[in-house]
Structure formats: structure tokens, C-alpha cells
Amino acid sequence: MPPKKPPAKTPPAKKPPAPPPPKKGAAPPKAKAGGAEPKKVPSETKQPPETIPPAPSNSALALTGEGDATPADAAAAADIEKSKSDSKTKLDVDESSSAATKVAEDKCKDKTLDEATLLKGLKQLQEHILSEATVQAGPEYLEALKSKVEALTSDMDHLKRYCEDSQQQLETVMNPIKKITEKIFRTVTPAETDKESPPKKSLEELELEARQKRLHVQLVKINDELLQVSKIAVETEAAAVGASQACAEAVELAKKIQEELEEKQRQEKEAARLAELEKQKEAERLAEEERKRLEEEKKEAALIKQRMKEARQWQLITYNVTSPLEFDGGIGCVIRADPQYFKKSNAECSVINQLEAGYVFVDNEEVISNIIELTPTSPTYILKCNLCIYIPHNLSRQQTGSREPLIKMETAPGRWNEVKTKDATLDKFREAKFAQCDVKVFCRLIVVSRFKKDHMKLKQRGGRFVSKVDPRVSFTTTPETFGRKEKISVQIQPIDSLSMAELKQKVPAAKAILTTSSIFNIEWASRTFGTPIELTLPVPPNPIVVKKAAMARAAKEAKTKPAAAEQQEDEQKPAEAKEEVAPKKEVKAAPKGPRPDVKKDDKKPVDAAKKKEGKEGKEGKAGKEAKEGKGKGDEKEGGEPEESAAYTKPIKWYMGQYATNTEDERDQFFFLQLHEKKKRWVILPIDIDPIKIDMVEMKLKEPIDRFLVFRTTLSISTAEVELIANTLHAILISRTVQMVVRQKPDDSCDVMVHIAQASKLDRVLRRLQDDDYDVGPEPSGEVTLKDGDLLELAFRGNVKCIDRNPNPQIIFNTNLENKFHINIQERDIYVQKSYDVYRGFIQLRRLTKVITMPVRKVKERAKSVVKATVDEASSSHQLEEKPAEEEEPEEVPLKPIIEFKPSLITEVLITFPKNLDLLAPKPLRKAPITYISLNDPVTVQVLTKIATDLGAEWPATATSLGIKPVSLMHLQRDAALVKKTEFEQKYDMIMLWVKALEKSENKAAILASALAAHGREDLVKFLEEITRKSFRK
């Protein structure tokens, strides 16, 4: 056989160019359905297909049994094996790429990064941005916007990372596919077939074609998946771009809003800073002013201290005046001043009458000194230093607890201002009390007393502020109550027991008033409060509660005390103490004078009635005793029995005795305010909380100037409470007085009229008696007056005042003497013939100032018109002379008319003897009195002896002997007419007394008693000796 030709070498397949990588957002190129067609391998010589068989595999070579293999065959076999291994690798890569694709899809599903979620977030952000401007200004809106922008920004960042991861995964999937495709195009080359007969395919080629088809199908699927992934990436990127734009807009808007808010906050902070700076400057200014003021006060205090130290060495200058008062000792004032600038000869001091001074009285102020006036002796003298003036006053010790002296200075006519005042004592005048002040000008000064005034400063920071006058009174404020430091002045007017007793006497319903607080008068600087003020003040406790608590305490102490100790104490008592009990009981049997009611004596009839009631077993009489006020606890303050039986409880038997209780422990409070316009007390609805048995607390929402608190029973009404308060106010500002008229015994026309307080009546009578004014009518009834009332004396009947002022006037003052010294005379000597004396009335009248405005009268001006009528025909030519124009006088402003209308207060009947010199120019001749003594030791000689020895006390002795003052006046007037000696007057007086006696009366005893009453013990012994001698005879 001829040798076979070696097959022509097949050139290696060229490597196809790698497809370009897909653009971002572009789909990869699709593979053809039949797979990639391999390019034909060019050859130098065309051989038939059978000459170039397909490269068999090892198995095929083994089946053919052909052992001799050419190198070409070996190379073909190697290529086939390599293609198999590449196909296997491709399958593995396909499986791995499909697995990576599934993992990417799972991640996409897990992250739920779809378009709807992003659009929803964008929509919420837009709605939040388009909200109202008022909402956008708030900090909550900015916080919400910030959180939404941060959430959207985080989603966008996550989306970017997801897109980057997807792109990386696509690249990792595309790279193996590219490599496999290149290998396929390089390895698999179709066999050249003839046109006449198709080439025969081996088993390996068929297997490779099948694998190639499967690879193409997988590649198509991967391409579809890549398309979907690319689509999602494109949509996601578009959504991300939109979200980025919206987020950027939102961020810009948020920045803008944030900037506006920051600008607004900056402006507010700047305004607050400026306000705080202004406030700080104002506070610094006030602090500086306060510091300067304190420094000035310190300097002034130091200067005053230095001046006082120097002033103590200055000499006291005393100005004596003629004073109608007794307590000042004739001292007008005492001045201490720098001797270089002031001497006693530079000024004069005088007392001004209150009627001329024009002093205006203020409520609750009382005058306690003279009104003095300091004037320079020379009109050219100029005062160059301060004058330290001491003015005497008569403020009593009882009043110093609630009142204080105050000096007022007249700065203008009728205008009196307060001057800083303090109490002072001078070693030179230890018994007198002085009020001290400093003045820089010559002026009029007066000392008054007022209720103590406490000047308090309520600080702005709030707190509890206690009064210095009464520590139980306190004010509690908060920092919001006042916008600045508040200055108030508090006056506390106590209500005394005498006023309450008078109130209960005038108003029966006032017995329901258990206790009452003081009257508070507060002057506020502010008229509004930011927050209410808590006011704490004392109100005396319910007397019923106090009484029962004391009884319970006493019963408890009695139970705890052992009976043995009581017996031991009784045994240890000395016998002298037991003997002293009997004389005390004997003294009660015959008292020498009026004695106060004793509780033991008052209980005796009650105990007897109770015993009788216990025996009879009846309750009627006990109930009657309870109504009459004899039961336990019936008496209220002031010792007044309770007449009303509104709270009478049934009598109960307890511990072997009857017990009655007609009082109720329950009480209530009323807050009353003085209405300034209506001048009456009204009830305000303010809640009052008792915090202690004698302390209450309330909240004031607005300033109240004058108020008080009542503690009452439950049976009283609001109308009764207001009536009681108004009556109490009238009692407190008024004084109960009586008019006292006294005459001298030797001159009945010399009269002293006193307006005395009812509580000081006895003292005034004793003082008048010491001044030899001990004759006169009884005092008038009780009337009420107020400080500052203008009083006038008037006369009715056959009496008149012969002084310069026929109707004298004074101004009533509580602490000063209110008296008139007048001389009277009869109006007509020929009237009242049926009386032995002249009779008339002295009236006390109150003058009330009434101001009226006059009414201007319209005056018609007279018009002079002259008409000349010549003829009726020439009526048209009538001549009329027009009146000359008069100038209207200027209207003078009308002055108010001031009148004083009198009103009668009270009157007193006064009598004085007739003037016998006028009625009977010649004295009447009277028959002489012949005294015949029959067996009587008092003979004519004894009476003559007594008349001779009697001195100036003989008129008083005549009064003691029973001779009427009128008879004594007649006796003295007859003696003056005939010019009798004093012995004759005394003898006539004794004979007049003897004539009025009965013969059987003991003349010696009566005469001795009268003489002993006036200190003539010598004459008494003389009468006793004569009586003894007569008895012996």
C-alpha cells in the first residue's frame, strides 16, 4: 500500500474579540439563538471531509484499534480534551453565576429598596416642608425635619452602596461568560463540508453542540436577568437622583428655616441681653443711688451723732409762757442750738389759741400739747443752724402701749406736716415728758398722739415680713407679688373693753360678738398685687372655749392630786390661818361701802335652787335660772350676763350636781372693710382660716386700707354685723362727756364750766373743790363729742354772761382741759319775783361748719330811650334816641359763704341769789332773836364764846349745821348792807341755826359734831366740859 499523506495542518482558530463592557444603564448584547457561529479556518488546500476526520477521543481511538497515531491526531485529541474541560468549567461558571444572581436578587428583596418606598419618603418630606409658617417656627418642626432628612439621606447612601454591589456582581458574572464565549469561538469550529455531501459528525461533536445549545439558553437567561437588574439599577439611580435633589432642597429649606430661626433667636437673645443689660444698668443705678443714699444717711447719722455729741454740751434755752395747761409747768418749749448762731434773745415763744391756729384734726389723732409759735425778735435775723426743740406733752402711761407722740409743723395756712419725732427726757425737768424734733425755720408746732405706725419694706424677692408693733402680724409675699420693693405703713388700733361694754349696751345684737381683732389701717404704695398676700393677724380666742379648757385643766389637776396630800396640807395649816377665816366672814355681814360682786355669793342662791330642784325633780325652775343668766358659763367678756337663750342646752345630772350650758362653742368670722366713699363698714367675702386658737390667716388679692375681723356666734346676720361695726366705729371716735357747772360760795356769779369725760368726773370735781368751786347744780347727762368739735356756751332764762365774749368758744380735746371761766348776771332784776333766787340755763352747743356757694343775680341794665313824637302824620319821622352803650363790669369770682350752725347738746339749770342792794335799797329791820335756855348747857354765853372763837371756817361749819347756802348768802348780803362785823355775822348764823332747831334736840352734840368735822377740837372739848358740869349739877 502506498503510504498515506500526512494531513495538512489546520491553523489555530483566532481568538474572537471580547465584547465591549455594557454601559451603565445599558443592556448587554443579546446572544443569537443558535449560538455563535465559528469562523471558517482558512486552509491552503481543500481536502474532502473524509480525508480530515474529526479528532477522535481516546475512547474512539481505543475502539478503532488503531495504535499508530500521528502527531496531528494527538494534537486534535488534546484540543478535544481541552474543550471538554473548558465546557465543564463553563458549566461550573454558569452555575456559580446563576447562584450569584440569585443571591443578588435575594439581597434586593431583603433590603426592600423599591421605587414606592423612596417616593413615599420623598412625599412625606415634601408635605412636612409645605406645612404652615407658624408650625415651621417651632423647634419641634425643625427636629422632625432634621430626622426625616437624616432618614432619607441614610436610605440614599444605602441605595448607592446597593447599586455599587450590583455593578460588581454583574462584572463578576460577565467575566466568566466572556471567557467561555471566547473559548467556544476559539475551540468549536465547524468542519468544512462539501456542498455535495454533508460532513459526518462524530459523537463528541454532537455532544459539544448539545452543550453549546444549553450554554446559549443559560446565556439568554442570564442576559434577561442582567436586563432586569440593569433596569432596576437605572430606575433606582433615577429615584436616587430625584431623592438627592429633593433632599438637597429640603436641606436648603431646613438650613434657611434654621438660619431664620437662629436669626430670630439671636435677635431675641440680643433683645433679652439688651433688656438684661438695661435692667442691670437700672439695678446698678438704683444700687448706686441706694449706696449714695446710705452713704448720705451714714454721713448724716455721723454728722447728727457728732452734732448730738456737741449739742449735749450746748446750753438748754427755756422759754416760759402763760399756759392754760397744768402739766407743762409754764414751759412753752426748750431749745438746744449752736450758741455761735442762736441765742435766747433771737427768738420769742408764744402760745396760740386753737381757735386762731386753724389746726385740722385727723381721725384717731389727739392733741396733747399747746400750739406754740417761734418768731424772730428782729425781722433781719436769719437762722443759720438747726434748732433742736423739746415740747412738753401729757401722753399718759396707759396710752404709750398703743400710741406715740408726733410733732406737726405748719408749712402753709391750714396745712400741717409731720416732722421726725422721738421721745426725750431732760435732767433739768425730770417730771415732764418731751417730744423732740429738729427744725430749720421759725414756725408753729404742735404735739399730737396717734396709734403707733410701723413702716415696713416688703422686698421684691418675697418672704415673710413681721410687724415691729405687733410681732403676731405678718405679711407673706412671693417674687411675683410686687414688681419692686413695696413700702407700706401699718397702724393697729386696739379695741378696749369699755368700748365693747358700751357697744353691747347700745346694740343688744352685739352680745353675739365673742371677740374682735384690732382695727388695721394700712397705707399701700401699689394698688395691685401680682399674687395674693397672706396676712396673719391675732384675734382673741373664743371665751367659751377658753373657759371650758380652763375648767377641764382644773378638773384634771384635781384628779391627779392625791387625797392624802390634801389631808396632809389641811393638817399642816397653822391655827392662826384658821382663826383668820371667822373675822373675814363677819366683815361681809356689815360692809362699810359698796363692794364688788363676789362669785361665791352669786352661786349660793343657784346652789340652793339646784338642791331644791334635785329634791322636787323638776327642770322648769332650772330652765328659768338658765334664761336669767345664773347658769355656768353665762357671762361673756366684761362680766355681762347672757340674756339670750338661743343656745340653751338641757340641764344634765353629772357627778352629783346639775350642770347648765347656755353657750355654743361654734363660731364664725366676718371680715369688714371701711368703705371710703360711703364712710361705713361693709362685709367682704374673704376666706379666713384659723391657724391657732388666737391666730387667723387670710389672702388679700387687692390692697385694703382699713379693716377688722369679728369672731361671732352662728345666730347673727350680716346686716347686724355691719350695724354693729358702724356703731363701734362711732363709739371709738367719740368720747362720752358730762357738763359740770360749779360756783364759788362767796360769789355765785363766778362760774367754772367743765366739759369732763364720764370716766374722769370724780377727778374733775375734786379739782374744782380744791379751787374753791364747790357749789353748783348736778352734772348734766352723758353726751358724746369728738376731738376737734367746736363748742359754744349759750344762755337761756334770766342769766347772761358779762365777759367780753358773751358766747365763749373752745375746741374739744380728749387729753386737755375743756373749761370755761365766766361771770354771769341776771338779765332783769324785776322778774322771777316768786323765787328767792335768779334762775337760768347754761347751754352747750356744737357749731358745725357749713360752706355754701352764693348764687349770682342777673341784673338787667336800664335802657333810657327817648322818643319824640311831633305829629301822628309824621310818624315816619319819629326820632328815637338810642341808649348809650354801657361797659359791662367784670365779673368778680364769688367767694364761698362760711357759716357755723349751732346745735344744742345739753343744758344745766343754774341759780344765784338776787341783788338785795338793788331790790331793797334799805335793809329790812328784823326783830332780834332772844334765846332762852331752860336747863340747857348751851347758853347765850356759850354761843357767844363759840362765835368769838370761830375763824374762817365758819361758812363751812354753817353748811355742816344744815344751813342752806341760799340762807347763808342772804345772811352775808344783809351783813354787807348794814356793814356788820364778822363776829356779828357768825353770831347771826348761830342764832339762825338755833332758831331752826327743836327744843328737845341735843344742841351741844350737834354743834360738837359740826365743829369736829372742821378741826375745832378745842371748842369740842369746851362743849364737853360744859355738858359735864351741867350733868353734875
mmCIF file of C-alpha atoms in Angstrom, residues 402-701:
data_model
loop_
_atom_site.group_PDB
_atom_site.id
_atom_site.type_symbol
_atom_site.label_atom_id
_atom_site.label_comp_id
_atom_site.label_asym_id
_atom_site.label_seq_id
_atom_site.Cartn_x
_atom_site.Cartn_y
_atom_site.Cartn_z
ATOM 1 C CA SER A 402 -50.571 101.743 121.629
ATOM 2 C CA ARG A 403 -49.874 105.420 120.897
ATOM 3 C CA GLU A 404 -46.842 107.553 120.128
ATOM 4 C CA PRO A 405 -46.212 111.331 120.177
ATOM 5 C CA LEU A 406 -45.804 113.157 116.878
ATOM 6 C CA ILE A 407 -44.836 116.767 116.203
ATOM 7 C CA LYS A 408 -46.523 118.591 113.336
ATOM 8 C CA MET A 409 -45.290 121.769 111.739
ATOM 9 C CA GLU A 410 -47.422 124.319 109.896
ATOM 10 C CA THR A 411 -45.903 124.789 106.423
ATOM 11 C CA ALA A 412 -48.811 126.806 104.996
ATOM 12 C CA PRO A 413 -52.043 128.215 106.414
ATOM 13 C CA GLY A 414 -54.145 125.227 107.391
ATOM 14 C CA ARG A 415 -51.502 122.695 106.246
ATOM 15 C CA TRP A 416 -49.667 120.743 108.937
ATOM 16 C CA ASN A 417 -46.948 118.238 108.019
ATOM 17 C CA GLU A 418 -45.330 115.539 110.111
ATOM 18 C CA VAL A 419 -41.824 116.047 111.499
ATOM 19 C CA LYS A 420 -39.478 113.267 112.514
ATOM 20 C CA THR A 421 -40.148 112.917 116.234
ATOM 21 C CA LYS A 422 -38.744 110.952 119.136
ATOM 22 C CA ASP A 423 -39.327 110.847 122.880
ATOM 23 C CA ALA A 424 -36.875 112.660 125.101
ATOM 24 C CA THR A 425 -36.243 113.359 128.756
ATOM 25 C CA LEU A 426 -34.308 116.234 130.249
ATOM 26 C CA ASP A 427 -32.412 116.033 133.502
ATOM 27 C CA LYS A 428 -33.466 119.558 134.319
ATOM 28 C CA PHE A 429 -37.161 118.654 134.049
ATOM 29 C CA ARG A 430 -37.430 115.034 135.153
ATOM 30 C CA GLU A 431 -41.150 115.073 135.835
ATOM 31 C CA ALA A 432 -42.109 116.391 132.394
ATOM 32 C CA LYS A 433 -42.317 114.365 129.151
ATOM 33 C CA PHE A 434 -40.970 115.915 125.970
ATOM 34 C CA ALA A 435 -41.189 115.311 122.238
ATOM 35 C CA GLN A 436 -38.066 116.248 120.296
ATOM 36 C CA CYS A 437 -37.647 117.418 116.695
ATOM 37 C CA ASP A 438 -35.266 119.456 114.559
ATOM 38 C CA VAL A 439 -36.424 122.472 112.536
ATOM 39 C CA LYS A 440 -34.617 124.870 110.246
ATOM 40 C CA VAL A 441 -37.124 127.716 110.227
ATOM 41 C CA PHE A 442 -39.295 129.604 112.676
ATOM 42 C CA CYS A 443 -42.792 128.118 112.610
ATOM 43 C CA ARG A 444 -45.783 126.862 114.578
ATOM 44 C CA LEU A 445 -45.538 123.457 116.234
ATOM 45 C CA ILE A 446 -47.995 121.114 117.932
ATOM 46 C CA VAL A 447 -47.678 117.683 119.522
ATOM 47 C CA VAL A 448 -50.364 115.082 118.804
ATOM 48 C CA SER A 449 -50.701 111.418 119.692
ATOM 49 C CA ARG A 450 -51.549 108.748 117.142
ATOM 50 C CA PHE A 451 -51.593 104.975 117.041
ATOM 51 C CA LYS A 452 -48.134 103.556 116.537
ATOM 52 C CA LYS A 453 -47.214 103.431 112.874
ATOM 53 C CA ASP A 454 -44.910 100.697 111.610
ATOM 54 C CA HIS A 455 -43.102 101.497 108.351
ATOM 55 C CA MET A 456 -42.377 98.174 106.623
ATOM 56 C CA LYS A 457 -40.445 97.350 103.440
ATOM 57 C CA LEU A 458 -41.668 94.276 101.554
ATOM 58 C CA LYS A 459 -38.766 93.094 99.399
ATOM 59 C CA GLN A 460 -39.327 92.027 95.800
ATOM 60 C CA ARG A 461 -37.913 88.542 96.328
ATOM 61 C CA GLY A 462 -40.788 87.804 98.695
ATOM 62 C CA GLY A 463 -40.843 86.170 102.084
ATOM 63 C CA ARG A 464 -42.446 86.635 105.489
ATOM 64 C CA PHE A 465 -42.341 90.134 106.978
ATOM 65 C CA VAL A 466 -43.250 90.702 110.644
ATOM 66 C CA SER A 467 -44.562 93.948 112.122
ATOM 67 C CA LYS A 468 -42.497 95.639 114.813
ATOM 68 C CA VAL A 469 -45.571 96.976 116.610
ATOM 69 C CA ASP A 470 -47.147 93.526 116.983
ATOM 70 C CA PRO A 471 -44.955 90.501 116.056
ATOM 71 C CA ARG A 472 -48.081 88.405 115.597
ATOM 72 C CA VAL A 473 -48.973 90.429 112.483
ATOM 73 C CA SER A 474 -47.099 89.237 109.390
ATOM 74 C CA PHE A 475 -47.249 89.577 105.608
ATOM 75 C CA THR A 476 -46.132 86.716 103.314
ATOM 76 C CA THR A 477 -45.411 87.530 99.660
ATOM 77 C CA THR A 478 -43.927 85.812 96.592
ATOM 78 C CA PRO A 479 -41.473 87.191 93.993
ATOM 79 C CA GLU A 480 -44.426 87.762 91.653
ATOM 80 C CA THR A 481 -46.442 89.855 94.136
ATOM 81 C CA PHE A 482 -44.650 93.160 93.555
ATOM 82 C CA GLY A 483 -42.535 94.354 90.665
ATOM 83 C CA ARG A 484 -40.344 96.382 93.002
ATOM 84 C CA LYS A 485 -39.727 96.976 96.661
ATOM 85 C CA GLU A 486 -43.015 97.824 98.355
ATOM 86 C CA LYS A 487 -43.255 100.306 101.213
ATOM 87 C CA ILE A 488 -46.279 100.128 103.498
ATOM 88 C CA SER A 489 -47.221 101.658 106.842
ATOM 89 C CA VAL A 490 -49.332 99.723 109.338
ATOM 90 C CA GLN A 491 -51.340 101.221 112.204
ATOM 91 C CA ILE A 492 -53.032 98.975 114.752
ATOM 92 C CA GLN A 493 -55.938 100.427 116.743
ATOM 93 C CA PRO A 494 -56.849 98.210 119.713
ATOM 94 C CA ILE A 495 -60.456 97.993 120.900
ATOM 95 C CA ASP A 496 -60.759 98.367 124.671
ATOM 96 C CA SER A 497 -63.230 96.567 126.910
ATOM 97 C CA LEU A 498 -65.058 99.790 127.866
ATOM 98 C CA SER A 499 -65.944 100.435 124.224
ATOM 99 C CA MET A 500 -67.187 96.858 123.847
ATOM 100 C CA ALA A 501 -69.310 97.200 127.003
ATOM 101 C CA GLU A 502 -70.807 100.436 125.694
ATOM 102 C CA LEU A 503 -71.435 98.763 122.331
ATOM 103 C CA LYS A 504 -73.301 95.853 123.934
ATOM 104 C CA GLN A 505 -75.321 98.323 125.968
ATOM 105 C CA LYS A 506 -76.368 100.306 122.907
ATOM 106 C CA VAL A 507 -76.903 97.400 120.474
ATOM 107 C CA PRO A 508 -78.404 94.230 122.022
ATOM 108 C CA ALA A 509 -77.355 92.163 118.993
ATOM 109 C CA ALA A 510 -73.704 92.943 119.834
ATOM 110 C CA LYS A 511 -73.820 90.265 122.530
ATOM 111 C CA ALA A 512 -73.275 87.786 119.710
ATOM 112 C CA ILE A 513 -69.811 89.291 119.183
ATOM 113 C CA LEU A 514 -67.469 86.932 121.006
ATOM 114 C CA THR A 515 -64.210 88.753 120.295
ATOM 115 C CA THR A 516 -62.864 91.237 117.798
ATOM 116 C CA SER A 517 -59.475 91.986 116.350
ATOM 117 C CA SER A 518 -57.808 95.364 116.325
ATOM 118 C CA ILE A 519 -58.605 97.807 113.538
ATOM 119 C CA PHE A 520 -55.844 97.767 110.927
ATOM 120 C CA ASN A 521 -55.079 100.887 108.903
ATOM 121 C CA ILE A 522 -52.584 100.131 106.085
ATOM 122 C CA GLU A 523 -51.177 102.591 103.563
ATOM 123 C CA TRP A 524 -50.099 100.771 100.347
ATOM 124 C CA ALA A 525 -47.738 102.154 97.718
ATOM 125 C CA SER A 526 -49.116 99.815 94.999
ATOM 126 C CA ARG A 527 -52.796 99.398 94.223
ATOM 127 C CA THR A 528 -52.490 95.970 92.535
ATOM 128 C CA PHE A 529 -50.952 92.639 93.520
ATOM 129 C CA GLY A 530 -49.388 90.117 91.148
ATOM 130 C CA THR A 531 -50.239 87.280 93.525
ATOM 131 C CA PRO A 532 -52.295 87.321 96.746
ATOM 132 C CA ILE A 533 -50.667 88.325 100.036
ATOM 133 C CA GLU A 534 -51.023 86.003 103.012
ATOM 134 C CA LEU A 535 -51.913 88.103 106.065
ATOM 135 C CA THR A 536 -51.669 86.655 109.567
ATOM 136 C CA LEU A 537 -53.171 88.587 112.469
ATOM 137 C CA PRO A 538 -54.339 87.900 116.037
ATOM 138 C CA VAL A 539 -57.997 87.516 117.001
ATOM 139 C CA PRO A 540 -58.707 86.817 120.698
ATOM 140 C CA PRO A 541 -59.944 83.261 121.285
ATOM 141 C CA ASN A 542 -63.496 82.215 121.906
ATOM 142 C CA PRO A 543 -64.075 82.873 125.650
ATOM 143 C CA ILE A 544 -66.318 79.828 125.901
ATOM 144 C CA VAL A 545 -63.553 77.557 124.608
ATOM 145 C CA VAL A 546 -61.008 79.169 126.917
ATOM 146 C CA LYS A 547 -63.319 78.822 129.916
ATOM 147 C CA LYS A 548 -64.026 75.160 129.227
ATOM 148 C CA ALA A 549 -60.357 74.453 128.644
ATOM 149 C CA ALA A 550 -59.510 76.064 131.998
ATOM 150 C CA MET A 551 -62.247 74.059 133.721
ATOM 151 C CA ALA A 552 -61.004 70.834 132.132
ATOM 152 C CA ARG A 553 -57.442 71.652 133.185
ATOM 153 C CA ALA A 554 -58.541 72.365 136.744
ATOM 154 C CA ALA A 555 -60.553 69.128 136.886
ATOM 155 C CA LYS A 556 -57.576 67.173 135.585
ATOM 156 C CA GLU A 557 -55.271 68.704 138.171
ATOM 157 C CA ALA A 558 -57.808 67.978 140.923
ATOM 158 C CA LYS A 559 -57.992 64.312 139.876
ATOM 159 C CA THR A 560 -54.238 63.886 139.706
ATOM 160 C CA LYS A 561 -53.756 65.387 143.170
ATOM 161 C CA PRO A 562 -53.897 62.568 145.762
ATOM 162 C CA ALA A 563 -56.397 62.831 148.540
ATOM 163 C CA ALA A 564 -53.772 62.047 151.170
ATOM 164 C CA ALA A 565 -51.759 65.062 150.177
ATOM 165 C CA GLU A 566 -54.844 67.226 150.588
ATOM 166 C CA GLN A 567 -55.452 65.924 154.099
ATOM 167 C CA GLN A 568 -51.811 66.411 154.980
ATOM 168 C CA GLU A 569 -51.913 70.006 153.749
ATOM 169 C CA ASP A 570 -55.043 70.664 155.803
ATOM 170 C CA GLU A 571 -53.400 69.281 158.943
ATOM 171 C CA GLN A 572 -50.224 71.299 158.413
ATOM 172 C CA LYS A 573 -52.097 74.609 158.200
ATOM 173 C CA PRO A 574 -51.338 76.787 161.249
ATOM 174 C CA ALA A 575 -54.040 77.577 163.705
ATOM 175 C CA GLU A 576 -53.658 81.276 163.072
ATOM 176 C CA ALA A 577 -54.734 80.858 159.468
ATOM 177 C CA LYS A 578 -57.875 79.029 160.607
ATOM 178 C CA GLU A 579 -58.723 81.793 163.053
ATOM 179 C CA GLU A 580 -58.474 84.422 160.334
ATOM 180 C CA VAL A 581 -61.430 82.933 158.462
ATOM 181 C CA ALA A 582 -64.052 83.987 161.036
ATOM 182 C CA PRO A 583 -63.302 87.740 161.027
ATOM 183 C CA LYS A 584 -63.482 87.757 157.214
ATOM 184 C CA LYS A 585 -66.986 86.335 157.347
ATOM 185 C CA GLU A 586 -68.011 88.897 159.982
ATOM 186 C CA VAL A 587 -66.781 91.780 157.816
ATOM 187 C CA LYS A 588 -69.052 90.667 154.980
ATOM 188 C CA ALA A 589 -72.082 90.971 157.243
ATOM 189 C CA ALA A 590 -71.771 94.739 157.664
ATOM 190 C CA PRO A 591 -69.886 96.239 154.734
ATOM 191 C CA LYS A 592 -68.901 99.902 155.045
ATOM 192 C CA GLY A 593 -69.264 100.755 151.391
ATOM 193 C CA PRO A 594 -70.168 99.341 148.001
ATOM 194 C CA ARG A 595 -68.305 96.141 147.289
ATOM 195 C CA PRO A 596 -67.862 94.329 144.000
ATOM 196 C CA ASP A 597 -69.912 91.240 143.302
ATOM 197 C CA VAL A 598 -68.397 88.094 144.692
ATOM 198 C CA LYS A 599 -68.787 84.899 142.704
ATOM 199 C CA LYS A 600 -69.277 82.772 145.793
ATOM 200 C CA ASP A 601 -72.235 84.905 146.925
ATOM 201 C CA ASP A 602 -73.715 84.754 143.452
ATOM 202 C CA LYS A 603 -73.575 80.985 143.393
ATOM 203 C CA LYS A 604 -75.338 80.486 146.720
ATOM 204 C CA PRO A 605 -78.901 81.059 145.511
ATOM 205 C CA VAL A 606 -78.180 78.957 142.460
ATOM 206 C CA ASP A 607 -76.930 76.069 144.583
ATOM 207 C CA ALA A 608 -79.980 76.288 146.836
ATOM 208 C CA ALA A 609 -82.269 76.294 143.856
ATOM 209 C CA LYS A 610 -80.446 73.299 142.440
ATOM 210 C CA LYS A 611 -80.803 71.365 145.677
ATOM 211 C CA LYS A 612 -84.476 72.133 145.806
ATOM 212 C CA GLU A 613 -84.767 71.200 142.195
ATOM 213 C CA GLY A 614 -82.991 67.909 142.849
ATOM 214 C CA LYS A 615 -85.460 67.087 145.578
ATOM 215 C CA GLU A 616 -88.529 68.022 143.595
ATOM 216 C CA GLY A 617 -87.187 66.502 140.368
ATOM 217 C CA LYS A 618 -88.389 69.393 138.225
ATOM 218 C CA GLU A 619 -86.494 71.098 135.433
ATOM 219 C CA GLY A 620 -88.704 74.135 134.956
ATOM 220 C CA LYS A 621 -87.013 76.304 137.515
ATOM 221 C CA ALA A 622 -83.560 75.304 136.312
ATOM 222 C CA GLY A 623 -84.533 76.356 132.814
ATOM 223 C CA LYS A 624 -85.762 79.667 134.196
ATOM 224 C CA GLU A 625 -82.455 80.176 136.014
ATOM 225 C CA ALA A 626 -80.597 79.408 132.812
ATOM 226 C CA LYS A 627 -82.577 82.083 130.987
ATOM 227 C CA GLU A 628 -81.933 84.560 133.779
ATOM 228 C CA GLY A 629 -78.193 84.048 133.351
ATOM 229 C CA LYS A 630 -77.464 82.187 136.584
ATOM 230 C CA GLY A 631 -76.037 79.092 134.958
ATOM 231 C CA LYS A 632 -72.437 78.224 134.342
ATOM 232 C CA GLY A 633 -70.647 79.995 131.528
ATOM 233 C CA ASP A 634 -73.381 82.586 131.016
ATOM 234 C CA GLU A 635 -71.134 85.594 131.361
ATOM 235 C CA LYS A 636 -69.171 86.935 128.428
ATOM 236 C CA GLU A 637 -66.361 89.444 128.341
ATOM 237 C CA GLY A 638 -66.894 92.385 130.631
ATOM 238 C CA GLY A 639 -68.952 90.363 133.136
ATOM 239 C CA GLU A 640 -72.252 90.925 131.335
ATOM 240 C CA PRO A 641 -74.801 88.133 131.696
ATOM 241 C CA GLU A 642 -76.146 86.474 128.585
ATOM 242 C CA GLU A 643 -79.800 87.398 128.171
ATOM 243 C CA SER A 644 -80.494 85.424 125.015
ATOM 244 C CA ALA A 645 -81.314 81.742 125.434
ATOM 245 C CA ALA A 646 -80.646 80.851 121.780
ATOM 246 C CA TYR A 647 -78.078 78.211 122.671
ATOM 247 C CA THR A 648 -79.585 76.870 125.919
ATOM 248 C CA LYS A 649 -78.856 73.182 126.322
ATOM 249 C CA PRO A 650 -80.872 70.856 128.561
ATOM 250 C CA ILE A 651 -79.691 70.512 132.125
ATOM 251 C CA LYS A 652 -77.931 67.239 132.818
ATOM 252 C CA TRP A 653 -77.138 65.456 136.049
ATOM 253 C CA TYR A 654 -73.435 64.723 136.311
ATOM 254 C CA MET A 655 -71.279 63.732 139.278
ATOM 255 C CA GLY A 656 -73.963 64.554 141.858
ATOM 256 C CA GLN A 657 -74.696 68.096 140.666
ATOM 257 C CA TYR A 658 -76.573 69.945 137.984
ATOM 258 C CA ALA A 659 -74.656 71.479 135.103
ATOM 259 C CA THR A 660 -76.064 74.002 132.691
ATOM 260 C CA ASN A 661 -74.555 75.266 129.460
ATOM 261 C CA THR A 662 -76.230 78.102 127.600
ATOM 262 C CA GLU A 663 -73.343 78.818 125.231
ATOM 263 C CA ASP A 664 -72.145 77.300 121.987
ATOM 264 C CA GLU A 665 -68.503 76.625 121.221
ATOM 265 C CA ARG A 666 -69.022 77.085 117.492
ATOM 266 C CA ASP A 667 -68.160 80.448 115.999
ATOM 267 C CA GLN A 668 -67.615 82.191 112.685
ATOM 268 C CA PHE A 669 -65.526 85.045 111.295
ATOM 269 C CA PHE A 670 -66.509 88.231 109.454
ATOM 270 C CA PHE A 671 -64.058 90.408 107.513
ATOM 271 C CA LEU A 672 -65.208 94.044 107.383
ATOM 272 C CA GLN A 673 -63.793 96.926 105.360
ATOM 273 C CA LEU A 674 -64.379 100.650 105.831
ATOM 274 C CA HIS A 675 -65.823 101.990 102.586
ATOM 275 C CA GLU A 676 -64.071 105.304 101.968
ATOM 276 C CA LYS A 677 -66.823 106.864 99.841
ATOM 277 C CA LYS A 678 -69.797 105.689 101.873
ATOM 278 C CA LYS A 679 -67.970 106.071 105.205
ATOM 279 C CA ARG A 680 -69.469 102.879 106.529
ATOM 280 C CA TRP A 681 -68.313 99.327 107.250
ATOM 281 C CA VAL A 682 -69.189 96.566 104.770
ATOM 282 C CA ILE A 683 -68.538 92.814 104.763
ATOM 283 C CA LEU A 684 -66.082 91.410 102.216
ATOM 284 C CA PRO A 685 -66.215 87.727 101.143
ATOM 285 C CA ILE A 686 -62.717 86.718 102.209
ATOM 286 C CA ASP A 687 -61.878 83.217 103.437
ATOM 287 C CA ILE A 688 -60.439 83.283 106.962
ATOM 288 C CA ASP A 689 -58.581 80.205 108.207
ATOM 289 C CA PRO A 690 -57.881 79.832 111.946
ATOM 290 C CA ILE A 691 -54.323 78.534 112.329
ATOM 291 C CA LYS A 692 -54.214 78.773 116.130
ATOM 292 C CA ILE A 693 -56.676 79.380 118.923
ATOM 293 C CA ASP A 694 -55.973 83.122 118.691
ATOM 294 C CA MET A 695 -54.494 83.487 115.186
ATOM 295 C CA VAL A 696 -56.141 83.608 111.770
ATOM 296 C CA GLU A 697 -54.809 83.716 108.220
ATOM 297 C CA MET A 698 -56.296 85.153 105.032
ATOM 298 C CA LYS A 699 -55.285 86.050 101.471
ATOM 299 C CA LEU A 700 -55.638 89.604 100.184
ATOM 300 C CA LYS A 701 -55.998 89.821 96.393
#
